[in-house]
mmCIF file with all atom_site columns, C-alpha atoms in Angstrom:
data_model
loop_
_atom_site.group_PDB
_atom_site.id
_atom_site.type_symbol
_atom_site.label_atom_id
_atom_site.label_alt_id
_atom_site.label_comp_id
_atom_site.label_asym_id
_atom_site.label_entity_id
_atom_site.label_seq_id
_atom_site.pdbx_PDB_ins_code
_atom_site.Cartn_x
_atom_site.Cartn_y
_atom_site.Cartn_z
_atom_site.occupancy
_atom_site.B_iso_or_equiv
_atom_site.pdbx_formal_charge
_atom_site.auth_seq_id
_atom_site.auth_comp_id
_atom_site.auth_asym_id
_atom_site.auth_atom_id
_atom_site.pdbx_PDB_model_num
ATOM 1   C CA . UNK A 1 1   ? 0.697   0.109  0.178   1.00 83.00 ? 1   UNK A CA 1
ATOM 2   C CA . UNK A 1 2   ? 1.400   3.570  -0.929  1.00 90.00 ? 2   UNK A CA 1
ATOM 3   C CA . UNK A 1 3   ? 1.913   6.470  1.898   1.00 94.00 ? 3   UNK A CA 1
ATOM 4   C CA . UNK A 1 4   ? 1.206   10.007 0.453   1.00 96.00 ? 4   UNK A CA 1
ATOM 5   C CA . UNK A 1 5   ? 2.483   12.897 1.663   1.00 97.00 ? 5   UNK A CA 1
ATOM 6   C CA . UNK A 1 6   ? 2.192   16.033 0.359   1.00 97.00 ? 6   UNK A CA 1
ATOM 7   C CA . UNK A 1 7   ? 4.054   19.486 1.549   1.00 97.00 ? 7   UNK A CA 1
ATOM 8   C CA . UNK A 1 8   ? 5.431   22.963 0.045   1.00 98.00 ? 8   UNK A CA 1
ATOM 9   C CA . UNK A 1 9   ? 1.908   24.388 0.493   1.00 97.00 ? 9   UNK A CA 1
ATOM 10  C CA . UNK A 1 10  ? 1.786   28.201 2.524   1.00 97.00 ? 10  UNK A CA 1
ATOM 11  C CA . UNK A 1 11  ? -0.003  31.725 2.363   1.00 98.00 ? 11  UNK A CA 1
ATOM 12  C CA . UNK A 1 12  ? 0.975   33.687 -0.331  1.00 98.00 ? 12  UNK A CA 1
ATOM 13  C CA . UNK A 1 13  ? 0.235   36.758 -2.269  1.00 98.00 ? 13  UNK A CA 1
ATOM 14  C CA . UNK A 1 14  ? -2.959  37.501 -5.183  1.00 98.00 ? 14  UNK A CA 1
ATOM 15  C CA . UNK A 1 15  ? -0.411  36.063 -8.899  1.00 98.00 ? 15  UNK A CA 1
ATOM 16  C CA . UNK A 1 16  ? 2.251   34.982 -5.965  1.00 98.00 ? 16  UNK A CA 1
ATOM 17  C CA . UNK A 1 17  ? 3.398   30.851 -7.637  1.00 98.00 ? 17  UNK A CA 1
ATOM 18  C CA . UNK A 1 18  ? 4.107   27.994 -5.461  1.00 98.00 ? 18  UNK A CA 1
ATOM 19  C CA . UNK A 1 19  ? 4.898   24.208 -5.952  1.00 98.00 ? 19  UNK A CA 1
ATOM 20  C CA . UNK A 1 20  ? 3.557   21.334 -4.269  1.00 98.00 ? 20  UNK A CA 1
ATOM 21  C CA . UNK A 1 21  ? 5.023   18.107 -4.009  1.00 98.00 ? 21  UNK A CA 1
ATOM 22  C CA . UNK A 1 22  ? 3.377   14.911 -3.159  1.00 97.00 ? 22  UNK A CA 1
ATOM 23  C CA . UNK A 1 23  ? 6.300   12.220 -2.226  1.00 96.00 ? 23  UNK A CA 1
ATOM 24  C CA . UNK A 1 24  ? 5.494   8.515  -2.612  1.00 93.00 ? 24  UNK A CA 1
ATOM 25  C CA . UNK A 1 25  ? 6.628   5.676  0.370   1.00 89.00 ? 25  UNK A CA 1
ATOM 26  C CA . UNK A 1 26  ? 5.986   2.553  -0.590  1.00 79.00 ? 26  UNK A CA 1
ATOM 27  C CA . UNK A 1 27  ? 4.982   1.063  -3.965  1.00 75.00 ? 27  UNK A CA 1
ATOM 28  C CA . UNK A 1 28  ? 6.685   3.688  -6.858  1.00 84.00 ? 28  UNK A CA 1
ATOM 29  C CA . UNK A 1 29  ? 4.073   5.699  -9.017  1.00 86.00 ? 29  UNK A CA 1
ATOM 30  C CA . UNK A 1 30  ? 4.726   4.150  -12.042 1.00 88.00 ? 30  UNK A CA 1
ATOM 31  C CA . UNK A 1 31  ? 1.817   1.362  -10.927 1.00 89.00 ? 31  UNK A CA 1
ATOM 32  C CA . UNK A 1 32  ? -0.251  4.402  -9.713  1.00 93.00 ? 32  UNK A CA 1
ATOM 33  C CA . UNK A 1 33  ? -2.146  7.574  -11.547 1.00 95.00 ? 33  UNK A CA 1
ATOM 34  C CA . UNK A 1 34  ? -2.735  10.870 -10.315 1.00 96.00 ? 34  UNK A CA 1
ATOM 35  C CA . UNK A 1 35  ? -4.413  13.842 -8.749  1.00 97.00 ? 35  UNK A CA 1
ATOM 36  C CA . UNK A 1 36  ? -4.530  16.604 -6.855  1.00 98.00 ? 36  UNK A CA 1
ATOM 37  C CA . UNK A 1 37  ? -8.059  17.626 -5.183  1.00 98.00 ? 37  UNK A CA 1
ATOM 38  C CA . UNK A 1 38  ? -8.831  21.440 -3.529  1.00 98.00 ? 38  UNK A CA 1
ATOM 39  C CA . UNK A 1 39  ? -11.690 21.828 -0.378  1.00 98.00 ? 39  UNK A CA 1
ATOM 40  C CA . UNK A 1 40  ? -12.028 25.302 1.013   1.00 97.00 ? 40  UNK A CA 1
ATOM 41  C CA . UNK A 1 41  ? -13.651 25.913 3.846   1.00 92.00 ? 41  UNK A CA 1
ATOM 42  C CA . UNK A 1 42  ? -17.360 24.590 4.131   1.00 95.00 ? 42  UNK A CA 1
ATOM 43  C CA . UNK A 1 43  ? -17.185 23.572 0.550   1.00 97.00 ? 43  UNK A CA 1
ATOM 44  C CA . UNK A 1 44  ? -16.801 20.009 -0.660  1.00 97.00 ? 44  UNK A CA 1
ATOM 45  C CA . UNK A 1 45  ? -13.740 18.067 -2.251  1.00 97.00 ? 45  UNK A CA 1
ATOM 46  C CA . UNK A 1 46  ? -13.034 19.102 -5.295  1.00 97.00 ? 46  UNK A CA 1
ATOM 47  C CA . UNK A 1 47  ? -10.588 17.373 -8.502  1.00 97.00 ? 47  UNK A CA 1
ATOM 48  C CA . UNK A 1 48  ? -7.945  20.121 -9.750  1.00 98.00 ? 48  UNK A CA 1
ATOM 49  C CA . UNK A 1 49  ? -5.615  17.770 -11.434 1.00 98.00 ? 49  UNK A CA 1
ATOM 50  C CA . UNK A 1 50  ? -5.322  13.768 -12.518 1.00 97.00 ? 50  UNK A CA 1
ATOM 51  C CA . UNK A 1 51  ? -2.534  13.605 -14.970 1.00 96.00 ? 51  UNK A CA 1
ATOM 52  C CA . UNK A 1 52  ? -1.201  9.208  -16.006 1.00 94.00 ? 52  UNK A CA 1
ATOM 53  C CA . UNK A 1 53  ? 0.720   5.940  -14.564 1.00 92.00 ? 53  UNK A CA 1
ATOM 54  C CA . UNK A 1 54  ? 3.729   7.463  -17.101 1.00 90.00 ? 54  UNK A CA 1
ATOM 55  C CA . UNK A 1 55  ? 3.122   11.049 -16.335 1.00 90.00 ? 55  UNK A CA 1
ATOM 56  C CA . UNK A 1 56  ? 2.838   12.017 -20.458 1.00 92.00 ? 56  UNK A CA 1
ATOM 57  C CA . UNK A 1 57  ? -1.219  12.840 -20.282 1.00 94.00 ? 57  UNK A CA 1
ATOM 58  C CA . UNK A 1 58  ? -3.022  15.409 -17.793 1.00 96.00 ? 58  UNK A CA 1
ATOM 59  C CA . UNK A 1 59  ? -6.369  17.179 -17.282 1.00 97.00 ? 59  UNK A CA 1
ATOM 60  C CA . UNK A 1 60  ? -6.549  20.055 -15.255 1.00 97.00 ? 60  UNK A CA 1
ATOM 61  C CA . UNK A 1 61  ? -10.213 20.950 -14.085 1.00 97.00 ? 61  UNK A CA 1
ATOM 62  C CA . UNK A 1 62  ? -11.532 24.670 -15.774 1.00 97.00 ? 62  UNK A CA 1
ATOM 63  C CA . UNK A 1 63  ? -10.790 26.723 -13.098 1.00 97.00 ? 63  UNK A CA 1
ATOM 64  C CA . UNK A 1 64  ? -6.813  25.953 -13.079 1.00 98.00 ? 64  UNK A CA 1
ATOM 65  C CA . UNK A 1 65  ? -6.534  25.139 -16.458 1.00 97.00 ? 65  UNK A CA 1
ATOM 66  C CA . UNK A 1 66  ? -3.522  28.143 -18.151 1.00 97.00 ? 66  UNK A CA 1
ATOM 67  C CA . UNK A 1 67  ? -2.411  29.082 -14.455 1.00 98.00 ? 67  UNK A CA 1
ATOM 68  C CA . UNK A 1 68  ? -1.600  25.348 -12.884 1.00 98.00 ? 68  UNK A CA 1
ATOM 69  C CA . UNK A 1 69  ? 0.577   22.239 -13.877 1.00 98.00 ? 69  UNK A CA 1
ATOM 70  C CA . UNK A 1 70  ? 0.681   18.031 -12.913 1.00 98.00 ? 70  UNK A CA 1
ATOM 71  C CA . UNK A 1 71  ? 3.600   16.825 -13.501 1.00 97.00 ? 71  UNK A CA 1
ATOM 72  C CA . UNK A 1 72  ? 5.535   13.235 -12.187 1.00 94.00 ? 72  UNK A CA 1
ATOM 73  C CA . UNK A 1 73  ? 8.116   12.334 -11.047 1.00 93.00 ? 73  UNK A CA 1
ATOM 74  C CA . UNK A 1 74  ? 8.649   8.286  -11.084 1.00 88.00 ? 74  UNK A CA 1
ATOM 75  C CA . UNK A 1 75  ? 12.940  8.368  -10.773 1.00 89.00 ? 75  UNK A CA 1
ATOM 76  C CA . UNK A 1 76  ? 11.707  10.474 -7.435  1.00 93.00 ? 76  UNK A CA 1
ATOM 77  C CA . UNK A 1 77  ? 8.959   8.921  -6.981  1.00 94.00 ? 77  UNK A CA 1
ATOM 78  C CA . UNK A 1 78  ? 6.684   12.147 -6.614  1.00 96.00 ? 78  UNK A CA 1
ATOM 79  C CA . UNK A 1 79  ? 4.008   13.562 -8.509  1.00 97.00 ? 79  UNK A CA 1
ATOM 80  C CA . UNK A 1 80  ? 4.169   18.328 -8.631  1.00 98.00 ? 80  UNK A CA 1
ATOM 81  C CA . UNK A 1 81  ? 1.864   20.949 -8.260  1.00 98.00 ? 81  UNK A CA 1
ATOM 82  C CA . UNK A 1 82  ? 2.983   24.050 -9.925  1.00 98.00 ? 82  UNK A CA 1
ATOM 83  C CA . UNK A 1 83  ? 0.744   27.150 -9.223  1.00 98.00 ? 83  UNK A CA 1
ATOM 84  C CA . UNK A 1 84  ? 1.382   30.521 -10.930 1.00 98.00 ? 84  UNK A CA 1
ATOM 85  C CA . UNK A 1 85  ? -0.612  32.831 -10.900 1.00 98.00 ? 85  UNK A CA 1
ATOM 86  C CA . UNK A 1 86  ? -2.414  31.520 -7.352  1.00 98.00 ? 86  UNK A CA 1
ATOM 87  C CA . UNK A 1 87  ? -5.995  33.691 -6.552  1.00 98.00 ? 87  UNK A CA 1
ATOM 88  C CA . UNK A 1 88  ? -7.546  34.061 -2.812  1.00 97.00 ? 88  UNK A CA 1
ATOM 89  C CA . UNK A 1 89  ? -10.105 31.069 -4.013  1.00 97.00 ? 89  UNK A CA 1
ATOM 90  C CA . UNK A 1 90  ? -7.688  29.315 -4.371  1.00 98.00 ? 90  UNK A CA 1
ATOM 91  C CA . UNK A 1 91  ? -7.180  29.110 -1.345  1.00 98.00 ? 91  UNK A CA 1
ATOM 92  C CA . UNK A 1 92  ? -8.179  25.352 0.580   1.00 98.00 ? 92  UNK A CA 1
ATOM 93  C CA . UNK A 1 93  ? -6.566  21.953 1.545   1.00 98.00 ? 93  UNK A CA 1
ATOM 94  C CA . UNK A 1 94  ? -4.036  20.560 -0.731  1.00 98.00 ? 94  UNK A CA 1
ATOM 95  C CA . UNK A 1 95  ? -4.731  16.961 -1.392  1.00 98.00 ? 95  UNK A CA 1
ATOM 96  C CA . UNK A 1 96  ? -2.911  14.195 -2.875  1.00 98.00 ? 96  UNK A CA 1
ATOM 97  C CA . UNK A 1 97  ? -4.463  10.736 -4.444  1.00 97.00 ? 97  UNK A CA 1
ATOM 98  C CA . UNK A 1 98  ? -2.856  7.445  -6.009  1.00 96.00 ? 98  UNK A CA 1
ATOM 99  C CA . UNK A 1 99  ? -5.361  5.461  -8.110  1.00 95.00 ? 99  UNK A CA 1
ATOM 100 C CA . UNK A 1 100 ? -5.001  1.717  -9.202  1.00 92.00 ? 100 UNK A CA 1
ATOM 101 C CA . UNK A 1 101 ? -7.454  1.756  -11.772 1.00 85.00 ? 101 UNK A CA 1
ATOM 102 C CA . UNK A 1 102 ? -6.382  4.192  -14.406 1.00 84.00 ? 102 UNK A CA 1
ATOM 103 C CA . UNK A 1 103 ? -6.401  8.435  -15.281 1.00 87.00 ? 103 UNK A CA 1
ATOM 104 C CA . UNK A 1 104 ? -9.446  9.640  -12.932 1.00 89.00 ? 104 UNK A CA 1
ATOM 105 C CA . UNK A 1 105 ? -11.035 12.421 -12.043 1.00 90.00 ? 105 UNK A CA 1
ATOM 106 C CA . UNK A 1 106 ? -13.839 10.954 -10.560 1.00 92.00 ? 106 UNK A CA 1
ATOM 107 C CA . UNK A 1 107 ? -12.094 11.188 -6.553  1.00 94.00 ? 107 UNK A CA 1
ATOM 108 C CA . UNK A 1 108 ? -14.425 7.921  -4.943  1.00 94.00 ? 108 UNK A CA 1
ATOM 109 C CA . UNK A 1 109 ? -11.901 6.675  -7.711  1.00 94.00 ? 109 UNK A CA 1
ATOM 110 C CA . UNK A 1 110 ? -8.330  7.306  -5.465  1.00 96.00 ? 110 UNK A CA 1
ATOM 111 C CA . UNK A 1 111 ? -8.140  4.438  -3.828  1.00 95.00 ? 111 UNK A CA 1
ATOM 112 C CA . UNK A 1 112 ? -5.124  6.308  -1.777  1.00 95.00 ? 112 UNK A CA 1
ATOM 113 C CA . UNK A 1 113 ? -4.686  9.734  0.196   1.00 97.00 ? 113 UNK A CA 1
ATOM 114 C CA . UNK A 1 114 ? -2.886  12.247 1.732   1.00 97.00 ? 114 UNK A CA 1
ATOM 115 C CA . UNK A 1 115 ? -3.241  14.217 4.556   1.00 97.00 ? 115 UNK A CA 1
ATOM 116 C CA . UNK A 1 116 ? -3.549  17.151 2.879   1.00 97.00 ? 116 UNK A CA 1
ATOM 117 C CA . UNK A 1 117 ? -1.355  20.986 2.631   1.00 98.00 ? 117 UNK A CA 1
ATOM 118 C CA . UNK A 1 118 ? -2.652  24.286 3.461   1.00 98.00 ? 118 UNK A CA 1
ATOM 119 C CA . UNK A 1 119 ? -3.234  26.438 0.643   1.00 98.00 ? 119 UNK A CA 1
ATOM 120 C CA . UNK A 1 120 ? -3.322  29.886 1.296   1.00 98.00 ? 120 UNK A CA 1
ATOM 121 C CA . UNK A 1 121 ? -4.427  33.302 -1.201  1.00 98.00 ? 121 UNK A CA 1
ATOM 122 C CA . UNK A 1 122 ? -4.157  36.626 0.675   1.00 97.00 ? 122 UNK A CA 1
ATOM 123 C CA . UNK A 1 123 ? -5.633  39.478 -1.733  1.00 94.00 ? 123 UNK A CA 1
#
């Protein structure tokens, strides 16, 4: 079973950038499609981005398209979320997740989750 640990969150100003990392222990991430999700206060957790096992194909929600980029380094067993041009509405706890069933955007189909990292964007 894979264990996921997110890092890289913090407090930034609108327009700044952050890079989140999600490092796995246990099985190699080459075996999993990966995703990033977020949950803002008082809201349900929502999809942000996903990437295939190989890291070749990606998909980003319209709310972050052109600003966020998901990537995967299987050699380092790490998935990244590069976040540029951050907005106050991006404030949330960000979670990474691993799916054994291949590329997914539905969170119920992810099998393993990290504990989350807080991102706060001030205006």
